[in-house]
CSV table of C-alpha atoms in Angstrom, one decimal:
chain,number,residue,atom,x,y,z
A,1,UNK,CA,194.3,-2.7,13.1
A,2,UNK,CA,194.7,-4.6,16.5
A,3,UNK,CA,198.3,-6.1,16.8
A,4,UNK,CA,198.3,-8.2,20.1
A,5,UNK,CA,200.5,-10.3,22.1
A,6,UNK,CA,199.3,-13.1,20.2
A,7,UNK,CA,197.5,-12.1,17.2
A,8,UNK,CA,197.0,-9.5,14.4
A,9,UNK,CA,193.7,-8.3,13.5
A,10,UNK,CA,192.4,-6.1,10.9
A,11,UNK,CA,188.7,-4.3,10.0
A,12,UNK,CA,188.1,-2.1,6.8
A,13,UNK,CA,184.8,-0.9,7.4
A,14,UNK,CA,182.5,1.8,5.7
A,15,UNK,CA,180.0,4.0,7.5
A,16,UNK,CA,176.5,3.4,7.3
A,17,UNK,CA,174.4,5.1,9.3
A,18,UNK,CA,175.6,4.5,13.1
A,19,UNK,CA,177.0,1.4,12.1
A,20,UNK,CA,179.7,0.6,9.7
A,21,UNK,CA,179.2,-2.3,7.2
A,22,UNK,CA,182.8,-4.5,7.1
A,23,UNK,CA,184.4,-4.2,3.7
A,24,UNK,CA,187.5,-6.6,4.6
A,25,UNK,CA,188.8,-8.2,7.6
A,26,UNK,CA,191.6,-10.3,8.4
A,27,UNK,CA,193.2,-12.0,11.1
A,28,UNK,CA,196.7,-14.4,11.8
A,29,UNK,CA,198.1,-15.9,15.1
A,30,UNK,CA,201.6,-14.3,14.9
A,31,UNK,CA,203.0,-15.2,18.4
A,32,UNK,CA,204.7,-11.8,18.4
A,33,UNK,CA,205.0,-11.6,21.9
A,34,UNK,CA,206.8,-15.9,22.1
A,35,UNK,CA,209.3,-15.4,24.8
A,36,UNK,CA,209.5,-11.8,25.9
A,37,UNK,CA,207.7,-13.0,29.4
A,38,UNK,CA,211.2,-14.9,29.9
A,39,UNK,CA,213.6,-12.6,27.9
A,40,UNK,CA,212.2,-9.3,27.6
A,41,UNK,CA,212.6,-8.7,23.7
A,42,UNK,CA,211.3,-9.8,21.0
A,43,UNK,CA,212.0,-12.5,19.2
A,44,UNK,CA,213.6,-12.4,15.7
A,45,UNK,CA,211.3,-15.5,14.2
A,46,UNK,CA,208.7,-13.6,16.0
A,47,UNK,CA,209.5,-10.5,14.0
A,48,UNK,CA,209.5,-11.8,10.7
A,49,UNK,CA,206.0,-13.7,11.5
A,50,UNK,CA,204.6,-10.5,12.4
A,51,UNK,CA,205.9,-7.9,9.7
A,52,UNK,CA,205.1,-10.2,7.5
A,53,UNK,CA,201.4,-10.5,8.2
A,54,UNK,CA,201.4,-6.5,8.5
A,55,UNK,CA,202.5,-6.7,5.2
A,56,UNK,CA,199.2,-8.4,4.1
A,57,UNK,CA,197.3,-6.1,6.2
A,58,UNK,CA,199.2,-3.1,4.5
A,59,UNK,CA,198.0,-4.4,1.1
A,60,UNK,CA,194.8,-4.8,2.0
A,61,UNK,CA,194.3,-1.4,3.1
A,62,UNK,CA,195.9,-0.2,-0.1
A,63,UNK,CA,193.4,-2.4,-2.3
A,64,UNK,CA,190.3,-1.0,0.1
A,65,UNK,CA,191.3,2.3,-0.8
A,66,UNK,CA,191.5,3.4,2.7
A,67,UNK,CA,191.2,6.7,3.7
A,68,UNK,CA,191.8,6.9,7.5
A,69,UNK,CA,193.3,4.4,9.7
A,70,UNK,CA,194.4,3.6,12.9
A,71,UNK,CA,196.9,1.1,13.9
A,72,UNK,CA,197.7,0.1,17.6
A,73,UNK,CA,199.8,-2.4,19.4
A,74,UNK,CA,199.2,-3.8,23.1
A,75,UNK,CA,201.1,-5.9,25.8
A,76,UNK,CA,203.7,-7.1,23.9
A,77,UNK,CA,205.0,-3.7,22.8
A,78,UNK,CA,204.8,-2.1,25.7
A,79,UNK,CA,206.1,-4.7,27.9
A,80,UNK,CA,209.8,-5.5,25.2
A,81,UNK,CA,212.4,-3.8,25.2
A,82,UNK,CA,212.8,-3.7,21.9
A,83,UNK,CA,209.8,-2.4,20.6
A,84,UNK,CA,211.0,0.9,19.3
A,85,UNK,CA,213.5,-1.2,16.5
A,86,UNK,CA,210.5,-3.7,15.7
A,87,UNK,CA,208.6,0.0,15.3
A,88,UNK,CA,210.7,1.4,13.2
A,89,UNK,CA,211.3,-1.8,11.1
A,90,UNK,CA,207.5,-2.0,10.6
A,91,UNK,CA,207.3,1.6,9.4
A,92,UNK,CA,210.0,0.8,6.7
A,93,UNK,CA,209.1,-2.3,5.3
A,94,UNK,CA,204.6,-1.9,5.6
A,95,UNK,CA,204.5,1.7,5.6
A,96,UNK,CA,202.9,1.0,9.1
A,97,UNK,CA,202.6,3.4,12.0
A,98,UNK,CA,202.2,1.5,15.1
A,99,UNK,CA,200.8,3.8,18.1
A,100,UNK,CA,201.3,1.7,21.5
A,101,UNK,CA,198.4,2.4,23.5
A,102,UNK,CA,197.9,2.3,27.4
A,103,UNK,CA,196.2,-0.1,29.2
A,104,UNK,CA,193.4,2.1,30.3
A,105,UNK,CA,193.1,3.3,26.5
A,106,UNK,CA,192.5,-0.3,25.7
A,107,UNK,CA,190.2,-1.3,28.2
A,108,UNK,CA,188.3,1.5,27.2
A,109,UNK,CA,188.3,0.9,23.5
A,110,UNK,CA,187.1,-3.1,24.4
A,111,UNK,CA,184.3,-2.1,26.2
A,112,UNK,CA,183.1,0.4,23.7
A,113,UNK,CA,183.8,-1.9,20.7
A,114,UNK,CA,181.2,-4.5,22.5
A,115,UNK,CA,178.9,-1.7,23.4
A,116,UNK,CA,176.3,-3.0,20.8
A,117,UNK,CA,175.7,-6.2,23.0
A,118,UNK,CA,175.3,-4.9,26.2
A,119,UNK,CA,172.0,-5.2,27.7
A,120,UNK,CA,171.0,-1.9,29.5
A,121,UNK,CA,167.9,-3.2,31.4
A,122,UNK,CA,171.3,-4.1,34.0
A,123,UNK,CA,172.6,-1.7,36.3
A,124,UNK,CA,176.1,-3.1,35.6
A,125,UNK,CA,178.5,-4.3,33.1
A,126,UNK,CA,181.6,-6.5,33.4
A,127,UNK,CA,183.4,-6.9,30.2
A,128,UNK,CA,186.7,-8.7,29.8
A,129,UNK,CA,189.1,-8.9,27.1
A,130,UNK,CA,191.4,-12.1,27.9
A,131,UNK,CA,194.9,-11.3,25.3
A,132,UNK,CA,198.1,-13.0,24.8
A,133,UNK,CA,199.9,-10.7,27.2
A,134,UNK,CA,197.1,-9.2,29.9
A,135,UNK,CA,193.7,-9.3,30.8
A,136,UNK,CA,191.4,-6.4,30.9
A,137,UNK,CA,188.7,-5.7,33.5
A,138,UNK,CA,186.0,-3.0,32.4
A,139,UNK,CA,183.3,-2.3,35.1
A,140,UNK,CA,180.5,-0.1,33.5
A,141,UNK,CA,177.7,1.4,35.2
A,142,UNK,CA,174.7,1.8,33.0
A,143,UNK,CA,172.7,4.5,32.8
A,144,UNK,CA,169.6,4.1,30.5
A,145,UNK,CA,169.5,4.0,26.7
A,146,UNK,CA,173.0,3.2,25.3
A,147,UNK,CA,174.9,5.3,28.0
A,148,UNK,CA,177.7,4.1,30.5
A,149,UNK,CA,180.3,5.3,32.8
A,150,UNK,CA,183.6,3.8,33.3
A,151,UNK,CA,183.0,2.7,37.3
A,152,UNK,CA,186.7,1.1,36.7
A,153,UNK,CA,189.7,-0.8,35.5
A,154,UNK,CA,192.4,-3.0,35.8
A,155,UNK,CA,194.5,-4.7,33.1
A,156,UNK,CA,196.1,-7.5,34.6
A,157,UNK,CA,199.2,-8.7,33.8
A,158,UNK,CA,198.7,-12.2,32.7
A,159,UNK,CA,197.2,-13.7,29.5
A,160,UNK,CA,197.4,-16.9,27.6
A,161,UNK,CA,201.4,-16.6,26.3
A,162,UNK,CA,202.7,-15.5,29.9
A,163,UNK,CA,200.9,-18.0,31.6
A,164,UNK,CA,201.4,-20.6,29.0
A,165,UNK,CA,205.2,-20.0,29.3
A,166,UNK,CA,205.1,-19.7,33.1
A,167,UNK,CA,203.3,-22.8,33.5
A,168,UNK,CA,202.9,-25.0,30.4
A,169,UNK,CA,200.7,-25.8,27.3
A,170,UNK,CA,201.3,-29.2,26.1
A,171,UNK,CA,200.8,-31.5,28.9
A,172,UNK,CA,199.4,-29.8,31.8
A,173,UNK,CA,198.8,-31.0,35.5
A,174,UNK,CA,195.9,-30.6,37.6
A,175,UNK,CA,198.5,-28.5,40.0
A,176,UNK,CA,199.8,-26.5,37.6
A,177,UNK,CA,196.4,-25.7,36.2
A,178,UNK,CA,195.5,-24.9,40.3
A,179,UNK,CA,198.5,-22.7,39.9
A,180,UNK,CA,197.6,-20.8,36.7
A,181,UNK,CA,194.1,-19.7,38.3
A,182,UNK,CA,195.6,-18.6,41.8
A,183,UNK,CA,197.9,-16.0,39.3
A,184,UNK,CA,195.3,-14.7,37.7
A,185,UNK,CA,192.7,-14.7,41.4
A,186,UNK,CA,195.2,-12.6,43.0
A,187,UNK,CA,194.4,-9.7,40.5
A,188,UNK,CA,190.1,-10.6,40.7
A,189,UNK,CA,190.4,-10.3,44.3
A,190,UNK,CA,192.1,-7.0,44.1
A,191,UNK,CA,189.1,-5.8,41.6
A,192,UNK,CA,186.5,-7.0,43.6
A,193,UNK,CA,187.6,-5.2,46.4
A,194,UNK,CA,187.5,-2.1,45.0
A,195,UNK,CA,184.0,-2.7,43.5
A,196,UNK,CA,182.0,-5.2,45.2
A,197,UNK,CA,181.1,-6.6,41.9
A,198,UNK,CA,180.1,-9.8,43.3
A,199,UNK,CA,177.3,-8.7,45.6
A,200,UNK,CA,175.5,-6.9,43.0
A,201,UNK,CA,175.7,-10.3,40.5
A,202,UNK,CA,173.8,-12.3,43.5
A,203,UNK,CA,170.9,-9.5,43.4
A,204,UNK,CA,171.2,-10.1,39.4
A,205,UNK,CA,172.1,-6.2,38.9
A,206,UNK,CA,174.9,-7.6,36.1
A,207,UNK,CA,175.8,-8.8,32.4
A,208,UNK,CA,178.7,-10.3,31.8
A,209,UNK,CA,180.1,-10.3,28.7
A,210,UNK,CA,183.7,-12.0,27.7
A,211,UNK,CA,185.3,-11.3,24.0
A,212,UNK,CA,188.8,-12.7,23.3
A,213,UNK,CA,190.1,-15.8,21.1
A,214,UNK,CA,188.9,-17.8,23.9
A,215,UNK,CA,185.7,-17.1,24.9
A,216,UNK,CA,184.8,-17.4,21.1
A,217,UNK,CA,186.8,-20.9,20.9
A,218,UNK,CA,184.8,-22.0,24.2
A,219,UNK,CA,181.7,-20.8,22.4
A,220,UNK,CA,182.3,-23.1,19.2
A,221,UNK,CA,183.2,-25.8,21.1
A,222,UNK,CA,179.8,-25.5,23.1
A,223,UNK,CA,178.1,-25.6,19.8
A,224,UNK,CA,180.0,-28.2,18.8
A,225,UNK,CA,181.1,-26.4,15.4
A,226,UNK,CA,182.9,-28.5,13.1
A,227,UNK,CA,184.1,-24.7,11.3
A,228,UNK,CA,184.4,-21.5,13.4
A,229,UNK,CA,181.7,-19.4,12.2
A,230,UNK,CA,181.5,-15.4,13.9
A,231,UNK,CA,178.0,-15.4,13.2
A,232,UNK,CA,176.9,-18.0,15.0
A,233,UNK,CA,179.0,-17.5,17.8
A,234,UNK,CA,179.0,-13.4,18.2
A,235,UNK,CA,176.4,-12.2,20.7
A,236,UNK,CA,175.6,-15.7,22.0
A,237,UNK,CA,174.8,-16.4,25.2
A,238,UNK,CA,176.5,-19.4,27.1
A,239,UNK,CA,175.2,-21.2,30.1
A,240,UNK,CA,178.5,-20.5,32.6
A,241,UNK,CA,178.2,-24.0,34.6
A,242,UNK,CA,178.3,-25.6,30.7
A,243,UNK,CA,181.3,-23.6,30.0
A,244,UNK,CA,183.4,-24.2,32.7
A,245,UNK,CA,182.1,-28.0,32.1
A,246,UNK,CA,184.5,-27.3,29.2
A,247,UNK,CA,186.6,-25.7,31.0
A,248,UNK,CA,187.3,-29.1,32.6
A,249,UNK,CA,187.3,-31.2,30.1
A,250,UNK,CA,190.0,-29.4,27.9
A,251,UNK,CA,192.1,-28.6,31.2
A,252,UNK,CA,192.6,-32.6,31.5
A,253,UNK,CA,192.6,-33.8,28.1
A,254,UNK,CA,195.9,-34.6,26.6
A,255,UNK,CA,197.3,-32.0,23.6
A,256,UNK,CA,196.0,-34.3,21.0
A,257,UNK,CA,192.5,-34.1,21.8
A,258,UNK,CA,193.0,-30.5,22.3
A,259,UNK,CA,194.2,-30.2,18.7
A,260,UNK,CA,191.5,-32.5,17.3
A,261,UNK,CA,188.7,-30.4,18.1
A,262,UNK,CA,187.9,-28.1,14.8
A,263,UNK,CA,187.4,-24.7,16.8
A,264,UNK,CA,191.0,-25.1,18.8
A,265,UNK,CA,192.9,-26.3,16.0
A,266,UNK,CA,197.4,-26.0,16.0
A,267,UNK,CA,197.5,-22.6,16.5
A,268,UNK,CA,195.6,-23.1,20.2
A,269,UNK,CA,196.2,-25.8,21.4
A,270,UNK,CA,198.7,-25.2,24.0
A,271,UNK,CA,197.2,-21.6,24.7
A,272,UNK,CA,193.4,-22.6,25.1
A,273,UNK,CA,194.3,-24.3,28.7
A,274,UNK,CA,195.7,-21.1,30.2
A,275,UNK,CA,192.7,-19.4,29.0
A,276,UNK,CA,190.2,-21.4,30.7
A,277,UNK,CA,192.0,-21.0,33.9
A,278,UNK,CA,191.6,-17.3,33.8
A,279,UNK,CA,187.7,-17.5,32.5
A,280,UNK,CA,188.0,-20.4,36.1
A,281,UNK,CA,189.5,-17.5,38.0
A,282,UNK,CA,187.0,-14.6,36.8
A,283,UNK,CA,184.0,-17.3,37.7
A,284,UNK,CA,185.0,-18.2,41.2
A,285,UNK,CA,184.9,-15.0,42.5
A,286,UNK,CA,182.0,-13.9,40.0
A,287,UNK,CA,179.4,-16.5,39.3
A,288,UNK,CA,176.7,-15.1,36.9
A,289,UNK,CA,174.6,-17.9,35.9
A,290,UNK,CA,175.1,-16.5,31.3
A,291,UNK,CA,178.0,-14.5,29.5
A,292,UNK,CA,177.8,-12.9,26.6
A,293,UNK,CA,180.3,-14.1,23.6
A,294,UNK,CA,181.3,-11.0,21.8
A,295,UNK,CA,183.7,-11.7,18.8
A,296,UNK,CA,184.8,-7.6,18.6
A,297,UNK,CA,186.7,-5.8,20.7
A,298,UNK,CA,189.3,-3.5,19.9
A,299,UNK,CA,188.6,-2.7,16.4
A,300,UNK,CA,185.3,-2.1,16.7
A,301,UNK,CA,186.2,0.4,19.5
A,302,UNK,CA,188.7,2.2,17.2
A,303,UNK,CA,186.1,2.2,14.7
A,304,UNK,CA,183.4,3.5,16.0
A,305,UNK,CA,185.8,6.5,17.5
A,306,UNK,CA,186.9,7.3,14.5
A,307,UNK,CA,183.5,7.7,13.2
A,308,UNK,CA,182.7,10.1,16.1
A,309,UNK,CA,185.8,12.4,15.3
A,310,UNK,CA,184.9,12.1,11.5
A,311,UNK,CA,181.6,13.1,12.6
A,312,UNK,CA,182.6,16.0,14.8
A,313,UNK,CA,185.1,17.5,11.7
A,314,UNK,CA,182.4,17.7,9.3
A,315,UNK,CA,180.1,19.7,11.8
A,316,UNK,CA,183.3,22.2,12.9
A,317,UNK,CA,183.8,22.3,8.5
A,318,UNK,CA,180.6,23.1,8.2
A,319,UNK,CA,180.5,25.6,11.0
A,320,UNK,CA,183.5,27.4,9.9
A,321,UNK,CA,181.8,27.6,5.9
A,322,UNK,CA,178.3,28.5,7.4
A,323,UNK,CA,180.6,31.9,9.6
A,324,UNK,CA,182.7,32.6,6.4
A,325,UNK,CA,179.5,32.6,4.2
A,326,UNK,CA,177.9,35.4,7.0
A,327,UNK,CA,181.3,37.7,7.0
A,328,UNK,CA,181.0,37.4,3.0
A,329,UNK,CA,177.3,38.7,3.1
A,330,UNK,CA,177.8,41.2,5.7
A,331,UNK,CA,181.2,43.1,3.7
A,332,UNK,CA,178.5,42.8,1.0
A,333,UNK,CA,176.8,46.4,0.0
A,334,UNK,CA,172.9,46.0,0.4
A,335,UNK,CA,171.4,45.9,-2.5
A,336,UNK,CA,170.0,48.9,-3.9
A,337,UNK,CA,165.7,48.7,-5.4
C-alpha cells in the first residue's frame, strides 16, 4: 500500500512465477497532504478522508486473506509536522502500520516497480514519478538483460499539490504557468549537471519513461478515452511533441473544460495544470522524441521486493533443514550388515 501526498493506492497480489497476478487493487484521491505546503500539518478533513479510505484498504486485506504486507507513506508524512499523531491514529482505528520511507528508498522502489517496461537495447534510463508532494528523478544505467545500476537521484521538492497551492488550479495564467515550470527547471538543471543526461538523449542512448496520475491522464486524453482504462494506457508509448500539444491546450483551457474531459474528471481538475508544467520542465531540458506511460510504480516495487526476500527465506529454511538433517545422520550409529 502506497499512501501519497495526494492519493492512496493498494495491490494484493499473488506470486506466479516471476510475476505476481493482481488479486485486488484499489485506489482514492484523498488530498492528505491539502495545505501542509502553507501550514505545515495536516489537515483534520484531510485526516478523516484519508483513515477512512485506509480503512477500506484494511478490509480488503483482511478479505484477501493477506499474509504479508507492506505499507508506506511519502512526502506528505515526512514533510508535516504532525505525522507521528495521524500515525498513531491510523494504527488504532485500521490496524495500519505506516513506515515513512526516504526519498532515495522511493525513487528506488519506482524505478524497480517499472522495471518490466524498460527497454535494455538503451544504454540509459530516465524514469520519473511526478506525486502530490515531490518529484522523483531515477537515472539508470543499463547493463544487458534486465540489469541496472542506480547512476543517480534527486527527489525534488515540488509536485502537483505544492505547486497547485503556490500557484493556482482553477483559473491559471500564462505567467503563472511560466512560473510553475521555472520551479520545477531549477531542480532539472541541477540533475543534468550532474549527469549530462541530455547529451546522451541527442545520440539516442535513452528511454524515458514517466509513471504518475499524470502521465496516465495525459495518455488517456491522447487516446481520447471516454473511461480510463490501465490496459490500454500502461506501457504505451506517446509521441512527446503530441503530448506537450496537450500540454498546451489544458494549460489554457478554462476549469470547465478541464473537468469535462472523461480521463481528468473533479478530482484533477485543478491538479492536472501543475502537472503538465513539470512534464514542460523535464522536456525542455530533455527532449526525447517517445516516453513510456507506465501505470505502476511504487507498489509494484514493494512487490516485487518482497517476493525477493520471500524468496531468499525459503532458500536460508531450507538450508538450515538440509544442515539439521546432515548433524541428525552423522550422531546416527552406522548401520550394522
Amino acid at each position: 500500500m502506497d499512501l501519497g501526498t495526494n492519493n492512496c493506492r493498494l495491490l494484493i497480489a499473488k506470486q506466479q512465477g516471476k510475476g505476481f497476478r493482481v488479486i485486488d487493487s484499489f485506489s482514492r484521491i484523498v488530498r492528505l497532504g491539502e495545505g501542509v505546503s502553507l501550514t505545515g500539518q495536516l489537515s483534520e478533513e484531510a485526516i478523516e478522508r484519508t483513515v477512512e479510505a485506509l480503512g477500506i484498504c484494511a478490509d480488503k486485506m483482511r478479505r484477501a486473506g493477506v499474509t504479508h504486507m507492506r505499507c508506506v507513506a511519502t512526502e506528505v508524512c515526512r514533510k508535516a509536522d504532525n505525522s507521528d499523531d495521524f500515525l498513531d491514529r491510523v494504527r488504532l482505528n485500521c490496524g495500519l502500520d505506516l513506515d515513512i520511507i526516504t526519498t532515495a528508498e522511493e525513487a528506488a522502489l519506482a524505478a524497480e516497480g517499472c522495471s518490466p517496461l524498460i527497454d535494455y537495447r538503451h544504454q540509459n534510463a530516465l524514469v520519473f514519478d511526478i506525486g502530490g508532494g515531490s518529484t522523483e528523478l531515477v537515472w539508470l544505467g543499463l547493463k544487458g538483460p534486465k540489469q541496472s545500476e542506480v547512476l543517480g537521484w534527486m527527489s525534488i521538492p515540488v509536485g502537483v499539490v505544492t505547486l497547485t497551492e503556490r500557484h493556482g488550479g482553477m483559473e491559471i495564467s500564462d505567467d503563472a504557468y511560466a512560473e510553475m515550470i521555472t520551479d520545477v527547471c531549477r531542480y532539472v538543471d541541477e540533475f543534468e549537471a550532474a549527469h549530462g543526461i541530455a547529451g546522451q538523449i541527442r545520440e539516442g542512448r535513452v528511454q524515458m519513461l514517466g509513471t504518475s496520475g499524470t502521465v496516465t491522464t495525459l495518455a488517456g486524453v491522447h487516446f481520447g478515452l471516454e473511461r480510463y482504462s490501465r490496459r490500454r494506457v500502461d506501457g504505451a508509448w506517446l509521441n512527446t511533441k503530441a503530448m506537450i500539444d496537450i500540454c498546451h491546450r489544458l494549460a489554457t483551457s478554462d476549469y470547465q473544460t478541464r473537468l469535462n474531459e472523461p480521463c481528468i474528471g473533479r478530482e484533477r481538475a485543478d491538479l492536472v495544470v501543475s502537472g503538465c508544467a513539470i512534464v514542460e520542465a523535464m522536456h525542455s531540458r530533455w527532449p526525447v522524441k517517445k516516453l513510456r506511460v507506465a501505470d505502476r510504480g511504487l507498489r509494484e516495487g514493494m512487490l516485487l521486493g518482497m517476493m525477493r526476500r520471500a524468496k531468499r527465506d525459503r532458500q536460508k529454511a531450507a538450508e538450515a533443514a538440509s544442515r539439521q538433517n546432515n548433524k541428525k545422520a552423522a550422531r546416527e550409529p552406522n548401520a550394522v550388515s
